[in-house]
CSV table of C-alpha atoms and ligand atoms in Angstrom, one decimal:
chain,number,residue,atom,x,y,z
A,6,MET,CA,17.5,-25.6,-9.9
A,7,ALA,CA,19.6,-22.6,-8.7
A,8,ARG,CA,19.2,-21.2,-5.2
A,9,ASN,CA,18.1,-17.5,-5.4
A,10,LEU,CA,17.8,-14.8,-2.8
A,11,LEU,CA,14.8,-12.7,-3.8
A,12,ASP,CA,13.2,-12.0,-0.4
A,13,ILE,CA,14.8,-12.3,3.0
A,14,VAL,CA,12.3,-15.0,3.9
A,15,ASP,CA,14.0,-17.2,1.3
A,16,LEU,CA,16.5,-17.9,4.0
A,17,SER,CA,15.6,-19.6,7.3
A,18,VAL,CA,16.7,-18.1,10.6
A,19,GLU,CA,19.2,-20.9,10.9
A,20,GLU,CA,20.7,-20.0,7.5
A,21,ILE,CA,20.9,-16.3,8.4
A,22,ASP,CA,22.7,-17.2,11.6
A,23,GLN,CA,25.1,-19.4,9.6
A,24,LEU,CA,25.8,-16.5,7.1
A,25,ILE,CA,26.5,-14.2,10.0
A,26,ALA,CA,28.9,-16.8,11.5
A,27,VAL,CA,30.7,-17.2,8.1
A,28,ALA,CA,30.9,-13.4,7.6
A,29,GLU,CA,32.4,-13.0,11.1
A,30,ASP,CA,35.0,-15.7,10.3
A,31,ILE,CA,35.8,-13.9,7.0
A,32,ILE,CA,36.4,-10.7,9.0
A,33,GLU,CA,38.8,-12.6,11.3
A,34,HIS,CA,40.5,-14.8,8.7
A,35,PRO,CA,40.2,-13.1,5.2
A,36,ALA,CA,43.2,-15.0,3.8
A,37,LYS,CA,41.3,-18.3,4.3
A,38,TYR,CA,38.8,-17.2,1.7
A,39,GLN,CA,40.9,-15.4,-0.8
A,40,ASP,CA,40.8,-18.1,-3.5
A,41,ALA,CA,37.4,-19.6,-2.7
A,42,CYS,CA,35.8,-18.3,-5.8
A,43,ALA,CA,38.7,-18.6,-8.2
A,44,HIS,CA,37.4,-18.9,-11.8
A,45,LYS,CA,33.9,-17.9,-10.8
A,46,GLN,CA,32.2,-14.8,-12.2
A,47,LEU,CA,29.7,-12.5,-10.6
A,48,ALA,CA,27.5,-10.2,-12.8
A,49,THR,CA,26.1,-7.1,-11.4
A,50,LEU,CA,23.1,-5.8,-13.4
A,51,PHE,CA,22.1,-2.5,-12.0
A,52,PHE,CA,19.1,-0.9,-13.7
A,53,GLU,CA,19.0,1.7,-10.9
A,54,PRO,CA,21.8,3.8,-9.3
A,55,SER,CA,23.9,2.3,-6.4
A,56,THR,CA,27.2,2.9,-4.6
A,57,ARG,CA,27.3,0.5,-1.7
A,58,THR,CA,25.4,-2.5,-3.0
A,59,ARG,CA,27.0,-2.8,-6.4
A,60,LEU,CA,30.6,-2.0,-5.2
A,61,SER,CA,30.4,-4.2,-2.1
A,62,PHE,CA,29.2,-7.1,-4.3
A,63,GLU,CA,32.1,-6.5,-6.6
A,64,SER,CA,34.6,-6.1,-3.8
A,65,ALA,CA,33.1,-9.3,-2.2
A,66,MET,CA,33.7,-11.4,-5.3
A,67,LEU,CA,37.2,-9.9,-5.9
A,68,GLY,CA,38.0,-10.7,-2.2
A,69,LEU,CA,37.0,-14.3,-2.9
A,70,GLY,CA,39.4,-14.6,-5.8
A,71,GLY,CA,36.6,-14.4,-8.5
A,72,SER,CA,36.0,-11.8,-11.2
A,73,VAL,CA,33.1,-9.4,-12.0
A,74,LEU,CA,31.3,-8.1,-15.1
A,75,GLY,CA,28.1,-6.2,-15.6
A,76,PHE,CA,26.6,-2.7,-16.0
A,77,SER,CA,25.7,0.1,-13.7
A,78,GLU,CA,22.9,1.7,-15.6
A,79,ALA,CA,20.3,0.4,-17.9
A,80,ASN,CA,21.2,2.8,-20.8
A,81,SER,CA,24.6,1.1,-21.2
A,82,SER,CA,22.9,-2.3,-21.9
A,83,SER,CA,20.6,-3.4,-24.7
A,84,THR,CA,17.7,-2.5,-22.4
A,85,ALA,CA,18.0,0.9,-24.2
A,86,LYS,CA,17.1,-0.9,-27.4
A,87,GLY,CA,14.0,-2.5,-25.9
A,88,GLU,CA,15.4,-5.8,-24.7
A,89,THR,CA,13.3,-7.4,-21.9
A,90,VAL,CA,14.6,-8.1,-18.5
A,91,GLY,CA,14.0,-11.8,-19.1
A,92,ASP,CA,16.2,-11.8,-22.2
A,93,THR,CA,18.9,-9.7,-20.6
A,94,VAL,CA,19.1,-12.1,-17.6
A,95,HIS,CA,18.9,-15.2,-19.9
A,96,THR,CA,22.0,-13.7,-21.8
A,97,VAL,CA,24.0,-12.9,-18.7
A,98,GLY,CA,23.3,-16.3,-17.3
A,99,CYS,CA,25.3,-17.7,-20.2
A,100,TYR,CA,28.4,-15.8,-19.1
A,101,ALA,CA,28.3,-15.5,-15.3
A,102,ASP,CA,28.0,-18.0,-12.4
A,103,ILE,CA,25.8,-15.8,-10.2
A,104,ILE,CA,23.9,-12.5,-10.8
A,105,ALA,CA,23.1,-9.6,-8.5
A,106,MET,CA,20.4,-7.4,-9.9
A,107,ARG,CA,18.8,-4.1,-8.9
A,108,HIS,CA,15.7,-2.8,-10.7
A,109,PRO,CA,13.3,0.1,-10.1
A,110,LYS,CA,10.3,-2.2,-10.7
A,111,GLU,CA,9.0,-4.2,-7.8
A,112,GLY,CA,9.2,-7.9,-8.5
A,113,ALA,CA,11.6,-7.6,-11.5
A,114,PRO,CA,14.3,-9.9,-10.0
A,115,PHE,CA,11.5,-12.5,-9.2
A,116,ALA,CA,10.5,-12.4,-12.9
A,117,ALA,CA,14.1,-12.5,-14.1
A,118,ALA,CA,14.8,-15.6,-12.0
A,119,GLN,CA,12.4,-17.6,-14.3
A,120,PHE,CA,14.8,-16.9,-17.3
A,121,CYS,CA,18.1,-18.3,-16.1
A,122,ASP,CA,19.7,-21.2,-14.3
A,123,VAL,CA,22.3,-19.4,-12.2
A,124,PRO,CA,21.5,-17.9,-8.8
A,125,ILE,CA,19.9,-14.5,-8.8
A,126,ILE,CA,20.2,-12.1,-5.9
A,127,ASN,CA,17.7,-9.3,-5.5
A,128,ALA,CA,19.9,-6.2,-4.9
A,129,GLY,CA,16.8,-4.0,-4.4
A,130,ASP,CA,13.5,-3.9,-6.3
A,131,GLY,CA,11.7,-0.6,-6.3
A,132,GLY,CA,10.0,0.2,-3.0
A,133,HIS,CA,9.6,-3.5,-2.2
A,134,ASN,CA,12.6,-5.4,-0.8
A,135,HIS,CA,16.4,-5.3,-0.3
A,136,PRO,CA,17.4,-8.6,1.3
A,137,THR,CA,21.2,-8.2,1.1
A,138,GLN,CA,20.9,-4.8,2.9
A,139,THR,CA,19.0,-6.7,5.6
A,140,LEU,CA,21.8,-9.3,5.9
A,141,THR,CA,24.2,-6.4,6.3
A,142,ASP,CA,21.9,-4.8,9.0
A,143,LEU,CA,21.6,-8.1,10.9
A,144,LEU,CA,25.4,-8.7,10.8
A,145,THR,CA,25.8,-5.1,12.1
A,146,ILE,CA,23.3,-5.6,14.9
A,147,HIS,CA,25.0,-8.8,15.8
A,148,ARG,CA,28.4,-7.2,16.0
A,149,GLU,CA,27.2,-4.1,17.8
A,150,LYS,CA,24.9,-5.8,20.3
A,151,GLY,CA,26.1,-9.4,20.4
A,152,ARG,CA,22.6,-10.8,19.8
A,153,LEU,CA,19.6,-10.7,17.4
A,154,ASP,CA,16.9,-10.8,20.0
A,155,ASN,CA,15.5,-9.0,23.0
A,156,PHE,CA,15.8,-5.3,22.0
A,157,THR,CA,13.7,-2.3,21.0
A,158,ILE,CA,14.3,-1.0,17.5
A,159,GLY,CA,13.0,2.3,16.1
A,160,PHE,CA,12.5,2.7,12.4
A,161,CYS,CA,12.5,6.4,11.5
A,162,GLY,CA,11.7,8.2,8.2
A,163,ASP,CA,10.3,6.9,5.0
A,164,LEU,CA,8.8,3.6,6.1
A,165,LYS,CA,6.4,3.5,3.1
A,166,PHE,CA,9.0,3.4,0.3
A,167,GLY,CA,12.0,2.3,2.3
A,168,ARG,CA,12.6,-1.2,1.0
A,169,THR,CA,15.4,-1.8,3.5
A,170,VAL,CA,12.8,-1.3,6.3
A,171,HIS,CA,10.4,-3.7,4.8
A,172,SER,CA,13.0,-6.5,4.6
A,173,LEU,CA,14.5,-5.8,8.0
A,174,VAL,CA,11.1,-5.8,9.8
A,175,ASN,CA,10.3,-9.1,8.1
A,176,ALA,CA,13.6,-10.6,9.2
A,177,LEU,CA,13.5,-9.4,12.8
A,178,SER,CA,9.9,-10.6,13.2
A,179,ARG,CA,11.4,-14.1,13.2
A,180,TYR,CA,13.6,-13.4,16.2
A,181,GLU,CA,12.5,-13.4,19.9
A,182,ASN,CA,11.2,-10.5,21.8
A,183,ILE,CA,11.8,-7.6,19.5
A,184,ASN,CA,9.8,-4.4,20.2
A,185,PHE,CA,9.1,-2.4,17.0
A,186,VAL,CA,8.7,1.4,17.2
A,187,LEU,CA,7.6,2.9,13.8
A,188,ILE,CA,8.4,6.6,13.5
A,189,SER,CA,7.2,8.4,10.4
A,190,PRO,CA,5.0,11.1,9.0
A,191,GLU,CA,1.4,9.9,8.5
A,192,GLU,CA,1.9,9.8,4.7
A,193,LEU,CA,5.0,7.6,5.0
A,194,LYS,CA,3.8,4.9,7.4
A,195,LEU,CA,4.9,1.3,7.0
A,196,PRO,CA,2.6,-0.3,4.3
A,197,ARG,CA,-0.3,-2.3,5.6
A,198,TYR,CA,0.9,-5.5,3.8
A,199,VAL,CA,4.2,-5.4,5.7
A,200,LYS,CA,2.5,-4.9,9.0
A,201,GLU,CA,0.0,-7.7,8.3
A,202,GLU,CA,2.6,-10.2,7.1
A,203,ALA,CA,5.4,-9.5,9.5
A,204,LEU,CA,3.8,-8.2,12.7
A,205,LYS,CA,0.0,-8.6,13.1
A,206,SER,CA,-0.3,-12.1,11.8
A,207,LYS,CA,2.4,-13.2,14.3
A,208,GLY,CA,0.9,-11.2,17.2
A,209,ILE,CA,4.0,-9.1,17.5
A,210,PRO,CA,3.4,-5.8,19.3
A,211,TYR,CA,4.4,-2.5,17.7
A,212,SER,CA,3.8,1.2,18.2
A,213,GLN,CA,3.5,4.0,15.7
A,214,THR,CA,4.4,7.7,16.3
A,215,THR,CA,5.3,10.8,14.4
A,216,ASP,CA,7.5,12.0,17.2
A,217,LEU,CA,11.2,10.8,17.2
A,218,GLU,CA,12.3,12.7,20.3
A,219,SER,CA,9.6,11.2,22.6
A,220,VAL,CA,10.6,7.6,21.9
A,221,ILE,CA,14.4,8.0,21.6
A,222,PRO,CA,15.1,7.2,25.3
A,223,GLN,CA,13.5,3.7,25.0
A,224,LEU,CA,15.5,2.6,21.9
A,225,ASP,CA,18.4,0.1,21.8
A,226,ILE,CA,18.7,0.6,18.0
A,227,LEU,CA,17.6,3.5,15.9
A,228,TYR,CA,17.3,2.7,12.1
A,229,MET,CA,17.2,6.0,10.3
A,230,THR,CA,16.2,6.2,6.6
A,231,ARG,CA,16.2,8.7,3.8
A,232,VAL,CA,12.9,10.0,2.3
A,233,GLN,CA,13.0,8.1,-1.1
A,234,LYS,CA,12.7,11.0,-3.6
A,235,GLU,CA,12.7,8.7,-6.6
A,236,ARG,CA,9.5,6.9,-5.5
A,237,PHE,CA,7.4,10.1,-5.1
A,238,PHE,CA,4.7,10.9,-7.7
A,239,ASN,CA,5.1,14.7,-7.2
A,240,GLU,CA,7.9,16.9,-6.1
A,241,GLU,CA,5.8,19.1,-3.8
A,242,ASP,CA,5.1,16.1,-1.5
A,243,TYR,CA,8.8,15.2,-1.4
A,244,LEU,CA,9.8,18.8,-0.6
A,245,ARG,CA,7.2,18.9,2.2
A,246,LEU,CA,8.3,15.6,3.8
A,247,LYS,CA,12.0,15.3,3.0
A,248,ASP,CA,13.3,16.9,6.3
A,249,SER,CA,10.7,15.4,8.6
A,250,TYR,CA,13.5,14.0,10.8
A,251,ILE,CA,17.0,15.3,11.2
A,252,LEU,CA,19.1,13.5,13.8
A,253,THR,CA,21.5,15.9,15.6
A,254,PRO,CA,23.8,15.5,18.7
A,255,GLU,CA,21.2,17.5,20.7
A,256,LYS,CA,18.4,15.0,19.9
A,257,LEU,CA,20.6,12.2,21.2
A,258,VAL,CA,21.1,13.7,24.7
A,259,ASN,CA,18.3,11.5,26.2
A,260,ALA,CA,19.2,8.4,24.2
A,261,LYS,CA,20.7,5.3,25.8
A,262,ALA,CA,24.5,5.2,26.2
A,263,ASP,CA,24.6,2.0,24.2
A,264,LEU,CA,22.2,3.0,21.5
A,265,SER,CA,23.3,1.8,18.0
A,266,ILE,CA,22.4,4.2,15.2
A,267,LEU,CA,22.1,2.4,11.8
A,268,HIS,CA,21.3,3.8,8.4
A,269,PRO,CA,21.4,1.9,5.1
A,270,LEU,CA,22.8,5.0,3.4
A,271,PRO,CA,22.9,7.1,1.2
A,272,ARG,CA,21.9,9.8,3.6
A,273,VAL,CA,20.7,13.2,2.5
A,274,ASN,CA,19.8,15.4,5.5
A,275,GLU,CA,18.4,13.0,8.0
A,276,ILE,CA,21.6,12.5,10.1
A,277,ALA,CA,23.7,15.6,10.7
A,278,VAL,CA,27.4,14.9,9.9
A,279,ALA,CA,28.2,15.9,13.5
A,280,VAL,CA,26.6,12.6,14.7
A,281,ASP,CA,29.3,10.6,12.8
A,282,LYS,CA,31.7,11.3,15.7
A,283,ASP,CA,29.4,9.8,18.3
A,284,PRO,CA,30.5,6.2,19.1
A,285,ARG,CA,26.9,5.2,18.9
A,286,ALA,CA,26.9,6.0,15.1
A,287,ALA,CA,27.3,2.5,13.6
A,288,TYR,CA,26.4,3.3,10.0
A,289,TRP,CA,30.0,3.5,8.6
A,290,ARG,CA,30.8,0.1,10.3
A,291,GLN,CA,27.5,-1.1,8.7
A,292,VAL,CA,28.9,-0.1,5.3
A,293,LYS,CA,32.0,-2.3,5.9
A,294,ASN,CA,29.9,-5.2,7.0
A,295,GLY,CA,28.1,-5.2,3.7
A,296,LYS,CA,31.1,-6.6,1.9
A,297,PHE,CA,31.7,-9.5,4.3
A,298,ILE,CA,28.1,-10.7,4.5
A,299,ARG,CA,27.9,-10.6,0.7
A,300,MET,CA,31.0,-12.7,0.5
A,301,ALA,CA,29.3,-15.2,2.8
A,302,LEU,CA,26.2,-15.1,0.6
A,303,ILE,CA,28.0,-15.7,-2.6
A,304,LEU,CA,29.7,-18.7,-1.1
A,305,LYS,CA,26.4,-20.1,0.1
A,306,LEU,CA,24.6,-19.6,-3.2
A,307,LEU,CA,27.5,-21.1,-5.2
A,308,GLY,CA,27.6,-24.1,-2.8
A,309,ILE,CA,31.2,-23.4,-1.9
A,310,GLU,CA,32.4,-24.5,1.6
A,311,VAL,CA,35.7,-23.2,3.0
B,22,LIG,N1,22.1,0.8,1.0
B,22,LIG,C1,22.1,0.9,-0.4
B,22,LIG,O1,21.4,0.1,-1.0
B,22,LIG,O2,23.0,1.8,-0.9
B,22,LIG,P1,23.2,2.0,-2.5
B,22,LIG,O3,21.9,2.5,-3.0
B,22,LIG,O4,24.3,3.0,-2.6
B,22,LIG,O5,23.5,0.6,-3.1
């Protein structure tokens, strides 16, 4: 039975820590890993747009000496002729050793995993989960802060539809002494099921606010997110909410000197480009980390030790 990564809780805390250690070793000694996946093939099946996730998966496999195949939009596959996700994945499982799949429907990678024998990685399913972004975020926090415990993190923006937030809250709820500050408009609050599963059921304290500036001084990490236009049912609501938070250099005046600003990207308006020059802006370093943690994940799911 293949080992999949469909939800971040499929990995134990010990396994996540091991992946981070391997990713950091890859960063230090890339040549050691350059042939680790020779003759292995990764398929990227993207039924929804992507820049970072798809290309970092492909770059990761190429960096391991493997090769890649796949499609970047559903219309260029037989999905356009009515083929089911199950049949598509069954087919690709005949050609590739491991599959990374993104789909707009929540749960699609879980369903797909029933139809093939090779490892399936959820590369984002609708407004639900994005576990490999979470691994990227955890590696970034580890590299920026030197630890994955004992800090205050603010999640800001679209916490309702932001799948990266759901997965990261779930992951961090398993580490010690994390203080969660949830910053969003009323309509875009963290879903009740995420709060129940990750926070309330474990007695983890959290606070909710609509006001970013009032809480910025207490944060060690600020995780900004885009308002997810593609998940809204009507454009009027999106237009009303899209610029709820715009992080500017002025708004960072009272932030800690060692604040780390993360964003899964893409950004639209929620972080002014002027913030990029601030050394606390960690989101471009986060983009780079995405390749190395995916290299570590591919090795793990293929059972390859270097
Ligand atoms: N962070 C992320 O998932 O980016 P892409 O949509 O570009 O893959």
